[in-house]
Amino acid sequence: MTTVSRWRTIAIVAATATATTLGGVPPAAAADPEVHPADEPYRPALHFSPQENWMNDPNGMVYDDGTWHLFFQHNPYGTRWGNMSWGHATSTDLVHWEEQPIAIPQTFDEDGTAIEDIFSGSAVIDEGNTSGFGTAEDPAMVAIYTSAYTPAHPTHAGKQAQSLAYSTDGGMTWTKYEGNPVLDRDSANFRDPKVFRYEDPETGESYWVMVAVEALDYKVVIYRSDDLKNWTHLSDFGPANATGGIWECPDLFPLAVDGDPSNVKWVMVVNLNPGSVAGGSGGQYFVGDFDGTTFTSESTVSDDALPAGELFAGFDDGTYEGWSVANEPGNWANGPWTDAPATGTLPGQNPVTGFIGAGLVNGFADHDWPVGTMESPTFTVDERRINLLVGGGNHPHVEGTQLGNEPPAGRLLFDGFEFADGTTLADTGWELTGDFATDPARNPSTAGGDYYLGAKRLNTWEGGPKGDDNLGDLTSPAFTIEPGEDHLSFLVGGGKRLNGTLEVRLLVDGEVVRTATGPEAGQLNWQSWDVSEFAGDEVRFQVHDDATGGWGHLTVDHLVLGAEPATPRSDETSVNLVVDGEVVRSATGRNSENLDWVSWDVAEFAGQDATIRIIDNNRFGWGHILVDQVMFSDVAAAPRLEGYDWLDWGRDYYATVSFANAPDDRRVMLGWMNNWDYANDIPTGTWRSAMTLPRDVELVSTDRGPRLAQRVVPEFAELERPDVAFTDGGRDIVEGAETLPVSGDVVRIDVVLDPGDADAVGLSVLGDDESATRIGWDAASARLYVDRRDSGNTAFHPAFASFDDAPMELEDGRLALTVYVDRASVEVFADDGRTTITDQVFPNAGADAIGLWAEGGDARLDSLTVTPMHGAMYREAGADGATAAPSAAEVTALTGPRKTPDADGDYEIKVKVGKGEPTTVVRLLEDDRVIDRVYRTADSERTFAFRVTGAAPGEHRYRVDVENSAGVTQGTEFLVTVAG
């Protein structure tokens, strides 16, 4: 018997297999072997996450002979997107997942250069052996995936096409088909094939059907094949409904409406990024019919109708209708606006959709580079609402910023690095170490970054011979902070690291007292430190670079000591309502070329003069704004996006597709729990990203027609711990907030609330004295929401803090919610599963408080159950008060028809656990694989049995492991021989 952490053994096996399979590229550095994955901050207990490195889209999800297979987009070498390969995990119950070796690796040429990335796709069980890869008795598992050919590929450089790989050992090893690619449209954006077997209900003819996307054309392309190798085009679907971002990861499947097999509809899923209803990545769906050739949607919405109101500016007569236009002086294209409205899409721009009439404001002249403003004639506010169509970049107006790049008043240090040519940084007293000391002439730099002042700056890419891999420090000579010099301001750009490896520092007596890092962008912007407490002290400024790889550098310029901090430069792409010279309302795009309605409530400004000001102050990605149809009205224009059908209304439910070959006609869907707006920056450690919980989906009748309803698969009920559940109800919730006498960060919450006369009511989770995630319902707007703006760690990316909501009328005047909370996420199910919101959150360490609240009046709690849950990944034991790992289980007997260890395939393994100590989970393993488990409570009997049926003849090597929250104790292996 040995007390161990089982995950380490699995990790070693997986790492060895990966390194062997992907020879030619060194594997990533291993995780700290002393840190158990379950102890890493934000590691989920219920959701699948890879032990190490990056993960995104689920791929190839398929059920085969009792095993659910989850393949996924994976970077085996780092925690950011890249080196795309198919990772692999398996489960027998959709709850407990075992990570397997890499399934389909990135392809390299004989020189070790990557020539093919393995993008998203699907997998099928070829039961008829149509491909010839297996046999009729032992069919192959076939993966259909996108070959994303790199620029180094000798024949398909830059193209995307569909390819095959096959496995004849249950998905454990794979062979790429020598005839790849099997479907090539000579396209750079043809990807994400989902393949299924279709049978014509009238003729009985069956064949393979593929749905894939032409991503930039908002089009699902549909093909058929008899052998998975040769494909014929059938039809196309789209554009339709949300087209704000590229279309990706489609799916197509039938569902019986309300469970009636005589009323079957087809569901077309189309994921898109950006442009989802909550912003960034998301998934929409369509309900309709599929006849084996064409999908016909019944749920497509027309976007042509104008809301009621008075048109103030439509930009349809070829002029800007009296608006003052300020283009960037000297810009060769007279951008960003030119002298007349655009008539649609401009050169180099993805298709612009959603505008109405002949013209619109389009700031894409000369692409994203030029900056400028436009302002309307003055008008008097005389209606309650201003409605307008807005698209383009998501760069909101921020109070307290400037459109220019003016430094603050004060003392400029080090001449802004504008030394005479030939004078190095070292010549002026700076100390340079590491790579920056090898060639003094490199510092200061005359290249790198944007929005620097003058000609010279510090740039740790240019400052040494290794680019992003330069390491070392640039430390200034000492200078004194004078009284009244309360702020040190500087321009900084470049990489962002939150672990101290890439930052600028203020040193006092050699100690670091202030730090700042970059924005993960080339553009420099102002940051300021309050240094008033150091008046009279000698200090030093240091640029510290101990980071390598992408964005492993900083750019710094123009240090100023002064009484006031610098005003940061705005990077907005916005349209603003200006009253008395102040911006009082503002809107921005969604990083989408699709315009949608924005509505401002302006009743408080009735009778006042106002203008509408459009600002493009951004030169980089999505650095433009689109505006059309400015209207005055007494009613709000509804956003078109909210009229479409969404898989989820949260920010973190993307690339969602369904498992193939699921038993009992189940339709089980799974998504990537992340969002491309910030996916590469979420503050996890050795791993990045998790999957959502798997959901059973069905079609139910609604006033709008059949629509999807979703529920977490019932298998997760086995993790629930009703013996320690907390219940409450039948009482008032007094206006304000209360903390419940129950806490937990891995729980299921079922609650029914009566809003009463409250303006809003809800619950809070993952809370402490400083922050919490709030889940609520607003009475005035009739909207369900998750508010994560003050949920803990939100500063790692400006797009993360969000308020995500969905329209939802209450049934019988009550709000019924089921919420799964899992350390760093919430999945909210309401309206009998017809409305869901999925969001990541990153709470403060130890934040696990659960509370209720009501605003603007009292509400009532009808019922509440908080059920703690066991873990499914890495650590299975829930909180149990254990202070030490349990003692080993004792195997007391083997029983069967012959009553001897030489059993005939049906027998019991009787187990006895220790007395008076927590033993939460007992597992039976065969050849190091879990084949059964028992969850125990404080009242459970010490002795119980595992039942084995149908064991094959031969030797079977078993072990019984026991686990509590303090650790795992591994049992001694024993042998059972089954008679032949």
mmCIF file of C-alpha atoms in Angstrom, residues 45-49 58 61-64 66-71 89-98 657-664 666-671 691-697 711-719 820 827 869 871-873 933 935:
data_model
loop_
_atom_site.group_PDB
_atom_site.id
_atom_site.type_symbol
_atom_site.label_atom_id
_atom_site.label_comp_id
_atom_site.label_asym_id
_atom_site.label_seq_id
_atom_site.Cartn_x
_atom_site.Cartn_y
_atom_site.Cartn_z
ATOM 1 C CA ALA A 45 -13.586 20.297 -10.336
ATOM 2 C CA LEU A 46 -16.566 19.379 -12.539
ATOM 3 C CA HIS A 47 -15.520 20.534 -16.011
ATOM 4 C CA PHE A 48 -12.925 18.882 -18.202
ATOM 5 C CA SER A 49 -9.667 20.806 -18.492
ATOM 6 C CA PRO A 58 -14.161 20.367 -28.893
ATOM 7 C CA MET A 61 -16.955 13.976 -30.198
ATOM 8 C CA VAL A 62 -18.275 10.453 -30.599
ATOM 9 C CA TYR A 63 -19.674 7.598 -28.530
ATOM 10 C CA ASP A 64 -18.323 4.121 -29.206
ATOM 11 C CA GLY A 66 -19.531 2.373 -23.909
ATOM 12 C CA THR A 67 -16.940 5.159 -24.186
ATOM 13 C CA TRP A 68 -17.465 8.847 -24.880
ATOM 14 C CA HIS A 69 -14.568 10.320 -26.831
ATOM 15 C CA LEU A 70 -13.757 14.012 -26.557
ATOM 16 C CA PHE A 71 -11.110 15.282 -28.933
ATOM 17 C CA ALA A 89 -9.946 12.421 -23.442
ATOM 18 C CA THR A 90 -12.310 9.538 -22.741
ATOM 19 C CA SER A 91 -15.154 8.902 -20.332
ATOM 20 C CA THR A 92 -17.573 6.092 -19.581
ATOM 21 C CA ASP A 93 -20.142 8.406 -17.964
ATOM 22 C CA LEU A 94 -19.709 11.942 -19.418
ATOM 23 C CA VAL A 95 -18.560 13.008 -15.938
ATOM 24 C CA HIS A 96 -15.113 11.549 -15.220
ATOM 25 C CA TRP A 97 -12.617 12.136 -18.035
ATOM 26 C CA GLU A 98 -9.234 10.518 -18.518
ATOM 27 C CA VAL A 657 -21.372 20.821 -31.314
ATOM 28 C CA SER A 658 -22.926 17.462 -30.479
ATOM 29 C CA PHE A 659 -21.640 13.945 -29.906
ATOM 30 C CA ALA A 660 -22.054 11.525 -32.778
ATOM 31 C CA ASN A 661 -23.504 8.057 -32.310
ATOM 32 C CA ALA A 662 -24.921 8.811 -28.857
ATOM 33 C CA PRO A 663 -27.058 5.958 -27.484
ATOM 34 C CA ASP A 664 -30.825 6.037 -26.941
ATOM 35 C CA ARG A 666 -29.712 11.329 -27.102
ATOM 36 C CA ARG A 667 -28.412 14.627 -28.411
ATOM 37 C CA VAL A 668 -25.566 15.684 -26.108
ATOM 38 C CA MET A 669 -23.791 18.980 -26.768
ATOM 39 C CA LEU A 670 -20.562 20.376 -25.368
ATOM 40 C CA GLY A 671 -18.868 23.740 -25.841
ATOM 41 C CA MET A 691 -15.075 22.667 -21.573
ATOM 42 C CA THR A 692 -18.628 23.353 -20.456
ATOM 43 C CA LEU A 693 -20.658 20.678 -18.733
ATOM 44 C CA PRO A 694 -22.246 18.350 -21.318
ATOM 45 C CA ARG A 695 -25.910 19.100 -21.931
ATOM 46 C CA ASP A 696 -28.849 17.058 -23.155
ATOM 47 C CA VAL A 697 -30.804 19.160 -25.648
ATOM 48 C CA ARG A 711 -30.105 20.553 -19.162
ATOM 49 C CA VAL A 712 -26.861 19.289 -17.699
ATOM 50 C CA VAL A 713 -26.732 15.546 -18.401
ATOM 51 C CA PRO A 714 -28.303 13.548 -15.559
ATOM 52 C CA GLU A 715 -25.091 11.598 -14.986
ATOM 53 C CA PHE A 716 -23.844 14.535 -12.904
ATOM 54 C CA ALA A 717 -26.424 13.697 -10.235
ATOM 55 C CA GLU A 718 -24.048 11.000 -8.971
ATOM 56 C CA LEU A 719 -21.683 13.756 -7.814
ATOM 57 C CA TYR A 820 -23.810 25.009 -11.374
ATOM 58 C CA GLU A 827 -23.703 27.887 -15.714
ATOM 59 C CA MET A 869 -20.757 18.172 -5.223
ATOM 60 C CA GLY A 871 -15.197 16.517 -7.960
ATOM 61 C CA ALA A 872 -15.008 14.813 -11.330
ATOM 62 C CA MET A 873 -11.475 15.770 -12.354
ATOM 63 C CA ARG A 933 -16.537 3.861 -7.933
ATOM 64 C CA TYR A 935 -19.322 7.639 -3.095
#
